[in-house]
mmCIF file of C-alpha atoms in Angstrom:
data_model
loop_
_atom_site.group_PDB
_atom_site.id
_atom_site.type_symbol
_atom_site.label_atom_id
_atom_site.label_comp_id
_atom_site.label_asym_id
_atom_site.label_seq_id
_atom_site.Cartn_x
_atom_site.Cartn_y
_atom_site.Cartn_z
ATOM 1 C CA MET A 1 79.378 59.808 64.250
ATOM 2 C CA THR A 2 80.733 60.448 67.640
ATOM 3 C CA VAL A 3 83.293 61.942 68.948
ATOM 4 C CA SER A 4 85.599 59.368 71.576
ATOM 5 C CA ASP A 5 87.376 59.804 74.748
ATOM 6 C CA VAL A 6 90.958 60.831 72.767
ATOM 7 C CA GLU A 7 89.299 62.758 71.888
ATOM 8 C CA HIS A 8 86.978 64.722 73.979
ATOM 9 C CA ASP A 9 90.800 64.999 75.999
ATOM 10 C CA ALA A 10 92.421 66.888 73.672
ATOM 11 C CA MET A 11 90.129 69.102 73.716
ATOM 12 C CA ARG A 12 90.525 69.431 77.591
ATOM 13 C CA ARG A 13 93.822 70.264 76.715
ATOM 14 C CA ALA A 14 93.212 71.941 73.610
ATOM 15 C CA LEU A 15 91.508 74.834 76.460
ATOM 16 C CA ALA A 16 94.066 74.320 78.458
ATOM 17 C CA LEU A 17 96.801 75.583 76.109
ATOM 18 C CA ALA A 18 94.152 78.632 74.717
ATOM 19 C CA ARG A 19 94.417 79.687 78.475
ATOM 20 C CA ARG A 20 98.497 80.830 77.591
ATOM 21 C CA GLY A 21 97.451 83.477 74.584
ATOM 22 C CA PRO A 22 97.462 86.894 75.769
ATOM 23 C CA ARG A 23 93.928 88.084 76.420
ATOM 24 C CA GLY A 24 92.651 90.396 74.186
ATOM 25 C CA VAL A 25 91.347 91.753 71.032
ATOM 26 C CA ASN A 26 91.395 88.415 69.591
ATOM 27 C CA PRO A 27 90.036 84.915 71.443
ATOM 28 C CA GLN A 28 92.142 82.536 73.205
ATOM 29 C CA VAL A 29 92.260 79.576 71.291
ATOM 30 C CA GLY A 30 94.073 76.185 71.781
ATOM 31 C CA ALA A 31 94.689 73.504 68.809
ATOM 32 C CA VAL A 32 95.630 69.392 69.534
ATOM 33 C CA ILE A 33 96.941 67.627 66.365
ATOM 34 C CA LEU A 34 96.170 64.144 66.877
ATOM 35 C CA SER A 35 97.349 60.781 64.398
ATOM 36 C CA PRO A 36 94.993 58.462 62.962
ATOM 37 C CA SER A 37 96.049 55.908 65.716
ATOM 38 C CA GLY A 38 94.698 59.352 68.271
ATOM 39 C CA ASP A 39 98.297 60.490 69.279
ATOM 40 C CA ILE A 40 99.778 63.714 69.605
ATOM 41 C CA LEU A 41 101.303 65.096 66.815
ATOM 42 C CA ALA A 42 101.370 68.680 67.543
ATOM 43 C CA GLU A 43 100.452 71.747 69.988
ATOM 44 C CA GLY A 44 99.265 75.373 69.652
ATOM 45 C CA TRP A 45 97.641 78.556 70.945
ATOM 46 C CA HIS A 46 97.180 81.731 69.561
ATOM 47 C CA HIS A 47 100.415 84.046 70.389
ATOM 48 C CA GLY A 48 98.203 87.127 69.985
ATOM 49 C CA ALA A 49 97.643 89.510 67.310
ATOM 50 C CA GLY A 50 99.575 88.727 63.848
ATOM 51 C CA THR A 51 100.599 85.995 64.920
ATOM 52 C CA PRO A 52 99.645 82.342 63.608
ATOM 53 C CA HIS A 53 96.630 81.590 65.063
ATOM 54 C CA ALA A 54 96.379 78.280 67.036
ATOM 55 C CA GLU A 55 95.644 75.427 64.332
ATOM 56 C CA VAL A 56 98.498 77.278 61.878
ATOM 57 C CA ASP A 57 100.600 77.178 65.351
ATOM 58 C CA ALA A 58 100.599 73.548 65.215
ATOM 59 C CA LEU A 59 101.044 72.783 62.092
ATOM 60 C CA SER A 60 103.835 74.531 61.259
ATOM 61 C CA GLN A 61 105.385 71.857 63.996
ATOM 62 C CA LEU A 62 104.564 68.997 61.577
ATOM 63 C CA SER A 63 106.850 68.010 57.995
ATOM 64 C CA PRO A 64 105.107 68.947 54.781
ATOM 65 C CA GLY A 65 102.394 65.346 54.723
ATOM 66 C CA GLN A 66 102.422 64.681 57.893
ATOM 67 C CA ALA A 67 98.792 65.811 58.908
ATOM 68 C CA HIS A 68 97.289 63.897 55.909
ATOM 69 C CA ALA A 69 94.212 62.141 57.381
ATOM 70 C CA ALA A 70 95.168 63.705 61.111
ATOM 71 C CA THR A 71 92.793 64.991 63.351
ATOM 72 C CA ALA A 72 92.680 68.913 64.137
ATOM 73 C CA VAL A 73 91.012 69.666 68.054
ATOM 74 C CA VAL A 74 90.707 73.252 67.239
ATOM 75 C CA THR A 75 88.761 75.416 71.117
ATOM 76 C CA LEU A 76 87.523 78.016 68.411
ATOM 77 C CA GLU A 77 85.820 76.911 65.164
ATOM 78 C CA PRO A 78 88.676 77.670 62.443
ATOM 79 C CA CYS A 79 88.215 80.948 61.186
ATOM 80 C CA ASN A 80 87.230 81.838 56.605
ATOM 81 C CA HIS A 81 88.901 84.481 56.414
ATOM 82 C CA THR A 82 92.172 86.743 55.531
ATOM 83 C CA GLY A 83 93.271 89.232 58.173
ATOM 84 C CA ARG A 84 97.118 89.701 59.173
ATOM 85 C CA THR A 85 96.706 86.042 58.486
ATOM 86 C CA GLY A 86 95.592 84.252 56.543
ATOM 87 C CA PRO A 87 92.473 81.712 56.826
ATOM 88 C CA CYS A 88 92.399 78.810 59.151
ATOM 89 C CA SER A 89 90.089 76.450 57.221
ATOM 90 C CA LEU A 90 92.454 76.895 54.347
ATOM 91 C CA ALA A 91 95.359 75.923 56.043
ATOM 92 C CA LEU A 92 93.581 73.098 57.925
ATOM 93 C CA ILE A 93 92.589 71.328 54.181
ATOM 94 C CA ASP A 94 95.478 72.364 52.746
ATOM 95 C CA ALA A 95 97.438 69.910 54.863
ATOM 96 C CA GLY A 96 95.314 67.306 54.148
ATOM 97 C CA VAL A 97 93.513 67.182 57.492
ATOM 98 C CA ALA A 98 90.333 64.297 57.135
ATOM 99 C CA ARG A 99 88.884 65.368 60.674
ATOM 100 C CA VAL A 100 88.386 68.472 62.916
ATOM 101 C CA ILE A 101 86.845 68.937 66.300
ATOM 102 C CA TYR A 102 86.445 71.967 66.898
ATOM 103 C CA GLY A 103 84.218 74.039 70.741
ATOM 104 C CA LEU A 104 82.486 76.856 69.850
ATOM 105 C CA ASP A 105 80.894 78.417 66.578
ATOM 106 C CA ASP A 106 82.701 81.515 65.848
ATOM 107 C CA PRO A 107 80.508 84.860 65.993
ATOM 108 C CA ASN A 108 82.034 87.146 63.847
ATOM 109 C CA PRO A 109 80.752 87.056 60.988
ATOM 110 C CA ARG A 110 83.888 88.475 59.547
ATOM 111 C CA ALA A 111 85.697 85.041 60.698
ATOM 112 C CA SER A 112 82.583 82.408 60.172
ATOM 113 C CA GLY A 113 82.088 80.155 57.838
ATOM 114 C CA GLY A 114 85.231 77.732 58.235
ATOM 115 C CA ALA A 115 83.132 74.398 58.976
ATOM 116 C CA GLU A 116 81.633 75.181 56.573
ATOM 117 C CA ARG A 117 83.931 75.152 54.383
ATOM 118 C CA MET A 118 85.343 72.289 55.573
ATOM 119 C CA ARG A 119 82.478 70.198 55.244
ATOM 120 C CA ALA A 120 82.523 71.220 51.255
ATOM 121 C CA ALA A 121 85.983 70.015 51.096
ATOM 122 C CA GLY A 122 85.080 66.864 51.668
ATOM 123 C CA LEU A 123 86.475 67.036 55.451
ATOM 124 C CA SER A 124 84.914 65.722 58.467
ATOM 125 C CA VAL A 125 83.530 68.032 60.677
ATOM 126 C CA VAL A 126 82.134 68.333 64.557
ATOM 127 C CA GLY A 127 81.004 70.999 65.840
ATOM 128 C CA GLY A 128 79.936 72.018 69.501
ATOM 129 C CA VAL A 129 82.727 69.959 71.502
ATOM 130 C CA LEU A 130 82.676 70.614 75.204
ATOM 131 C CA ALA A 131 81.360 73.985 74.332
ATOM 132 C CA ASP A 132 80.308 74.859 78.198
ATOM 133 C CA ASP A 133 84.286 74.836 78.649
ATOM 134 C CA GLY A 134 84.381 76.637 76.224
ATOM 135 C CA VAL A 135 82.096 79.522 76.513
ATOM 136 C CA ALA A 136 83.025 80.127 80.921
ATOM 137 C CA GLN A 137 86.706 80.593 79.417
ATOM 138 C CA LEU A 138 85.547 82.798 76.031
ATOM 139 C CA ARG A 139 83.570 84.888 78.092
ATOM 140 C CA ASP A 140 84.821 88.128 78.240
ATOM 141 C CA TRP A 141 85.553 87.885 74.168
ATOM 142 C CA LEU A 142 82.482 86.375 73.712
ATOM 143 C CA THR A 143 80.032 89.366 75.155
ATOM 144 C CA VAL A 144 82.413 91.941 73.293
ATOM 145 C CA GLN A 145 81.425 89.832 69.497
ATOM 146 C CA GLU A 146 77.686 89.587 71.110
ATOM 147 C CA LEU A 147 77.619 92.907 72.882
ATOM 148 C CA GLY A 148 79.573 95.509 71.531
ATOM 149 C CA ARG A 149 81.171 96.165 74.446
ATOM 150 C CA PRO A 150 83.250 94.692 77.831
ATOM 151 C CA HIS A 151 81.363 92.263 79.697
ATOM 152 C CA VAL A 152 80.402 93.298 83.052
ATOM 153 C CA THR A 153 80.781 92.452 86.582
ATOM 154 C CA VAL A 154 79.108 93.998 88.806
ATOM 155 C CA LYS A 155 80.332 93.631 92.872
ATOM 156 C CA TRP A 156 79.024 94.699 96.249
ATOM 157 C CA ALA A 157 79.856 93.211 99.938
ATOM 158 C CA GLN A 158 76.847 93.532 102.452
ATOM 159 C CA SER A 159 75.562 92.451 105.817
ATOM 160 C CA LEU A 160 73.005 89.903 105.993
ATOM 161 C CA ASP A 161 70.381 92.499 106.027
ATOM 162 C CA GLY A 162 71.476 94.090 103.089
ATOM 163 C CA ARG A 163 73.572 97.107 104.147
ATOM 164 C CA ALA A 164 76.493 98.321 102.180
ATOM 165 C CA ALA A 165 77.553 100.231 105.290
ATOM 166 C CA ALA A 166 77.282 101.172 108.730
ATOM 167 C CA SER A 167 74.797 104.413 109.884
ATOM 168 C CA ASP A 168 77.916 106.602 110.547
ATOM 169 C CA GLY A 169 79.180 105.545 106.571
ATOM 170 C CA THR A 170 81.881 102.742 107.800
ATOM 171 C CA SER A 171 82.130 99.434 105.956
ATOM 172 C CA GLN A 172 85.616 98.401 106.284
ATOM 173 C CA TRP A 173 85.283 95.559 107.167
ATOM 174 C CA ILE A 174 82.034 93.811 105.828
ATOM 175 C CA THR A 175 83.934 90.960 104.535
ATOM 176 C CA GLY A 176 86.331 88.920 106.276
ATOM 177 C CA PRO A 177 89.721 87.717 104.960
ATOM 178 C CA ALA A 178 88.708 84.529 103.045
ATOM 179 C CA ALA A 179 86.102 87.056 100.783
ATOM 180 C CA ARG A 180 89.053 90.162 100.399
ATOM 181 C CA ALA A 181 91.450 87.740 98.431
ATOM 182 C CA ASP A 182 88.774 86.341 96.474
ATOM 183 C CA VAL A 183 88.249 90.033 95.218
ATOM 184 C CA HIS A 184 91.641 90.671 94.698
ATOM 185 C CA ARG A 185 92.311 87.718 92.446
ATOM 186 C CA ARG A 186 89.140 88.785 90.152
ATOM 187 C CA ARG A 187 90.060 92.210 89.938
ATOM 188 C CA SER A 188 93.306 90.291 89.367
ATOM 189 C CA GLU A 189 92.098 88.791 86.323
ATOM 190 C CA ALA A 190 89.729 91.988 84.702
ATOM 191 C CA ASP A 191 90.872 94.628 82.663
ATOM 192 C CA ALA A 192 89.123 97.890 84.274
ATOM 193 C CA ILE A 193 88.130 98.713 87.736
ATOM 194 C CA ILE A 194 85.368 100.600 88.172
ATOM 195 C CA ALA A 195 84.366 103.093 91.639
ATOM 196 C CA GLY A 196 82.421 106.331 92.099
ATOM 197 C CA THR A 197 84.169 109.449 93.194
ATOM 198 C CA GLY A 198 82.210 109.145 95.847
ATOM 199 C CA THR A 199 83.269 105.372 97.266
ATOM 200 C CA VAL A 200 87.609 107.075 95.950
ATOM 201 C CA LEU A 201 86.918 110.031 98.281
ATOM 202 C CA ALA A 202 85.800 108.339 101.514
ATOM 203 C CA ASP A 203 87.428 104.926 100.996
ATOM 204 C CA ASP A 204 90.780 106.366 99.815
ATOM 205 C CA PRO A 205 90.770 102.939 98.171
ATOM 206 C CA ALA A 206 94.013 102.363 95.377
ATOM 207 C CA LEU A 207 91.750 99.589 93.488
ATOM 208 C CA THR A 208 95.157 97.664 92.695
ATOM 209 C CA ALA A 209 94.875 93.681 92.964
ATOM 210 C CA ARG A 210 97.028 92.515 95.707
ATOM 211 C CA THR A 211 98.331 89.059 97.039
ATOM 212 C CA GLU A 212 96.998 87.487 100.216
ATOM 213 C CA ASP A 213 100.698 88.970 101.815
ATOM 214 C CA GLY A 214 100.283 92.776 100.104
ATOM 215 C CA GLY A 215 101.717 92.459 97.127
ATOM 216 C CA LEU A 216 100.670 92.683 94.232
ATOM 217 C CA TYR A 217 99.544 90.705 91.248
ATOM 218 C CA ASP A 218 101.811 90.426 87.865
ATOM 219 C CA HIS A 219 98.017 91.786 85.844
ATOM 220 C CA GLN A 220 96.647 94.794 86.916
ATOM 221 C CA PRO A 221 93.514 96.278 85.776
ATOM 222 C CA LEU A 222 93.432 100.611 84.671
ATOM 223 C CA PRO A 223 91.594 101.968 87.331
ATOM 224 C CA VAL A 224 88.643 104.525 86.066
ATOM 225 C CA VAL A 225 87.182 106.893 88.265
ATOM 226 C CA LEU A 226 83.784 107.901 87.927
ATOM 227 C CA GLY A 227 81.928 110.441 88.253
ATOM 228 C CA ALA A 228 82.081 115.083 88.420
ATOM 229 C CA ARG A 229 83.839 115.584 91.585
ATOM 230 C CA ALA A 230 87.545 115.744 91.801
ATOM 231 C CA THR A 231 90.026 112.997 92.684
ATOM 232 C CA PRO A 232 92.913 114.735 95.129
ATOM 233 C CA ASP A 233 96.588 114.863 94.654
ATOM 234 C CA GLU A 234 97.332 112.599 96.778
ATOM 235 C CA ALA A 235 94.509 110.245 96.847
ATOM 236 C CA ALA A 236 95.813 106.229 96.733
ATOM 237 C CA VAL A 237 94.771 105.686 93.512
ATOM 238 C CA ARG A 238 96.701 108.102 91.661
ATOM 239 C CA ARG A 239 99.135 106.360 92.386
ATOM 240 C CA HIS A 240 98.857 102.673 90.616
ATOM 241 C CA PRO A 241 101.001 101.186 88.595
ATOM 242 C CA VAL A 242 98.491 101.944 85.960
ATOM 243 C CA PRO A 243 97.355 105.491 85.156
ATOM 244 C CA PRO A 244 94.376 106.140 86.047
ATOM 245 C CA LEU A 245 91.573 107.479 83.701
ATOM 246 C CA PHE A 246 89.553 109.497 85.118
ATOM 247 C CA VAL A 247 85.542 110.748 83.409
ATOM 248 C CA SER A 248 83.493 112.659 84.848
ATOM 249 C CA ASP A 249 80.656 111.795 81.910
ATOM 250 C CA HIS A 250 78.050 109.722 83.536
ATOM 251 C CA ASP A 251 76.992 108.062 80.103
ATOM 252 C CA LEU A 252 78.174 104.284 80.632
ATOM 253 C CA HIS A 253 77.771 103.186 77.442
ATOM 254 C CA ALA A 254 80.260 105.448 76.203
ATOM 255 C CA LEU A 255 82.519 104.851 78.799
ATOM 256 C CA LEU A 256 82.833 100.962 78.338
ATOM 257 C CA GLN A 257 82.501 101.864 73.954
ATOM 258 C CA THR A 258 85.654 103.908 75.064
ATOM 259 C CA LEU A 259 86.900 101.167 77.611
ATOM 260 C CA ARG A 260 86.644 98.346 74.949
ATOM 261 C CA GLU A 261 88.312 100.939 71.887
ATOM 262 C CA ARG A 262 91.242 100.392 74.450
ATOM 263 C CA GLY A 263 90.826 96.332 74.740
ATOM 264 C CA VAL A 264 89.210 96.441 77.843
ATOM 265 C CA GLN A 265 87.274 93.082 77.547
ATOM 266 C CA ARG A 266 86.021 92.128 81.109
ATOM 267 C CA VAL A 267 85.285 95.510 83.253
ATOM 268 C CA PHE A 268 85.156 94.798 87.460
ATOM 269 C CA VAL A 269 82.402 97.032 88.930
ATOM 270 C CA GLU A 270 83.174 97.981 93.162
ATOM 271 C CA GLY A 271 82.539 101.265 92.846
ATOM 272 C CA GLY A 272 79.730 102.123 95.781
ATOM 273 C CA PRO A 273 76.243 101.592 95.498
ATOM 274 C CA THR A 274 75.434 104.500 93.428
ATOM 275 C CA VAL A 275 78.003 103.263 90.650
ATOM 276 C CA ALA A 276 76.500 99.174 90.665
ATOM 277 C CA SER A 277 73.044 100.692 90.643
ATOM 278 C CA ALA A 278 73.664 102.810 87.673
ATOM 279 C CA PHE A 279 75.366 99.070 86.008
ATOM 280 C CA VAL A 280 72.118 97.067 86.723
ATOM 281 C CA ARG A 281 69.812 99.765 86.109
ATOM 282 C CA ALA A 282 71.322 100.420 83.046
ATOM 283 C CA GLY A 283 70.800 96.388 82.213
ATOM 284 C CA LEU A 284 74.589 96.650 81.350
ATOM 285 C CA ALA A 285 75.356 93.730 84.884
ATOM 286 C CA ASP A 286 76.404 90.383 82.725
ATOM 287 C CA GLU A 287 77.010 89.238 86.397
ATOM 288 C CA VAL A 288 76.647 89.814 89.877
ATOM 289 C CA LEU A 289 79.209 89.457 93.047
ATOM 290 C CA ALA A 290 77.554 89.379 95.878
ATOM 291 C CA TYR A 291 79.934 89.235 98.901
ATOM 292 C CA ILE A 292 77.642 88.419 101.747
ATOM 293 C CA ALA A 293 78.452 88.775 105.936
ATOM 294 C CA PRO A 294 76.505 87.307 108.561
ATOM 295 C CA VAL A 295 76.258 90.998 109.960
ATOM 296 C CA LEU A 296 73.095 93.210 110.755
ATOM 297 C CA LEU A 297 73.420 96.379 110.211
ATOM 298 C CA GLY A 298 69.832 98.060 109.655
ATOM 299 C CA GLY A 299 69.761 101.696 107.904
ATOM 300 C CA ARG A 300 69.000 103.517 105.030
ATOM 301 C CA ARG A 301 72.807 102.198 103.982
ATOM 302 C CA LEU A 302 71.470 99.593 101.478
ATOM 303 C CA ALA A 303 74.284 97.751 98.877
ATOM 304 C CA LEU A 304 71.754 98.883 95.580
ATOM 305 C CA GLY A 305 70.131 102.627 95.574
ATOM 306 C CA ASP A 306 66.990 103.060 92.760
ATOM 307 C CA LEU A 307 66.981 100.554 89.778
ATOM 308 C CA GLY A 308 63.346 102.027 88.946
ATOM 309 C CA VAL A 309 61.976 99.066 89.801
ATOM 310 C CA ASP A 310 58.278 100.419 91.282
ATOM 311 C CA THR A 311 56.477 96.908 91.405
ATOM 312 C CA ILE A 312 57.769 93.438 91.597
ATOM 313 C CA GLY A 313 56.544 92.905 87.805
ATOM 314 C CA ASP A 314 59.789 94.979 87.348
ATOM 315 C CA ALA A 315 61.660 93.317 89.833
ATOM 316 C CA ARG A 316 65.263 92.246 87.556
ATOM 317 C CA ARG A 317 65.419 88.510 88.248
ATOM 318 C CA LEU A 318 68.174 86.538 87.974
ATOM 319 C CA THR A 319 69.699 83.558 87.637
ATOM 320 C CA VAL A 320 72.463 81.917 90.383
ATOM 321 C CA ALA A 321 75.145 80.409 89.454
ATOM 322 C CA SER A 322 77.050 79.408 92.488
ATOM 323 C CA ILE A 323 77.055 79.670 95.624
ATOM 324 C CA ASP A 324 80.138 79.429 97.695
ATOM 325 C CA ARG A 325 81.760 79.818 101.812
ATOM 326 C CA LEU A 326 84.581 82.144 101.961
ATOM 327 C CA GLY A 327 85.104 82.096 106.080
ATOM 328 C CA ASP A 328 82.715 83.135 107.618
ATOM 329 C CA ASP A 329 80.756 84.762 104.397
ATOM 330 C CA LEU A 330 78.941 84.087 101.405
ATOM 331 C CA LEU A 331 79.844 85.109 97.735
ATOM 332 C CA VAL A 332 76.559 84.416 95.527
ATOM 333 C CA VAL A 333 77.379 84.573 91.413
ATOM 334 C CA ALA A 334 75.047 85.624 89.426
ATOM 335 C CA ASN A 335 73.783 86.601 85.862
ATOM 336 C CA PRO A 336 70.410 89.197 84.307
ATOM 337 C CA GLU A 337 68.409 86.241 82.734
ATOM 338 C CA HIS A 338 69.398 87.906 79.802
ATOM 339 C CA THR A 339 72.832 88.070 79.811
ATOM 340 C CA ALA A 340 72.158 83.823 81.458
ATOM 341 C CA PRO A 341 75.326 81.551 80.197
ATOM 342 C CA ARG A 342 74.331 79.544 77.515
ATOM 343 C CA SER A 343 75.258 75.938 76.854
ATOM 344 C CA ALA A 344 77.129 77.094 73.333
ATOM 345 C CA LEU A 345 76.618 79.277 70.510
ATOM 346 C CA GLY A 346 74.918 79.120 67.931
ATOM 347 C CA HIS A 347 74.233 74.820 68.989
ATOM 348 C CA PRO A 348 72.416 72.582 70.459
ATOM 349 C CA ALA A 349 72.634 70.743 73.956
ATOM 350 C CA ALA A 350 74.135 67.736 71.132
ATOM 351 C CA GLN A 351 77.102 68.061 68.735
ATOM 352 C CA LYS A 352 76.910 69.516 65.378
ATOM 353 C CA GLU A 353 78.406 66.857 62.249
ATOM 354 C CA ASN A 354 78.273 65.901 59.103
ATOM 355 C CA ALA A 355 77.853 61.978 58.465
#
């Protein structure tokens, strides 16, 4: 049993629908219901906590019996538990759906098992379809499910010889406008942005996400200032649209737990060499963004400090995900080997199905 081109197209549509839903504690999920002839009968997505899941949202648009013998295409395995809403797997069974195509296995043990329930009821079920796209779209939520903490991106800008600042401490601007615009776009996609008090006192950053014309993105990350030194009352970060969180405790695991409890899934660490090094040294960097400018500075102001690497065998190995040119600068995106993206949770490269 194979997955048709029409079903692949429906999965791409479901992934696009999923992005309409809010990012938060619950995953963004999309669903498309296909008729036996392959026409789209209904579409749905999860609109937020407490609302119908994507499958039920789509089914609600159909009249009784209209989903009989249909195919449901869903980005995440239909759930198998009762919370604020009932099990989506049961809703699909009761609607008379004959076939279910889904992207990722649900990693939450409380919600997983929907695929097996539907198979036991006689439905044809295929998992792992466009799983790489699903992992990329749900990376932050998956990190929370697997590791119990938000997904952490550590960013820095450096000269070609690895310096974050000149000998006198000046660092604005190492990179050019295109790189800075990319940083602000990524800030706007984060739930929280972390900077150390050293950076706040030296550079007085606003920690906002700004558009190229100087305006503010609609979504602004929660600014987090980490360190024992006091932040002046007149500091720019205190005028941030979102009230800042000031944290004097250097326990990064506790900080991430606090942020998770506040619904944060994506953390952007941009706080200078000390804070960046601390996250990398603690093994808490899931993604590294290194913006590299074609300038030479020399000196001792390295982009990263001590990582606890005393010998080459202890080096922090990374897997390069992409290298992009931004104006005159380069952006290298890399993942520590222990957090490199996988093809799919619980799936081999091939699709899993019942014949």
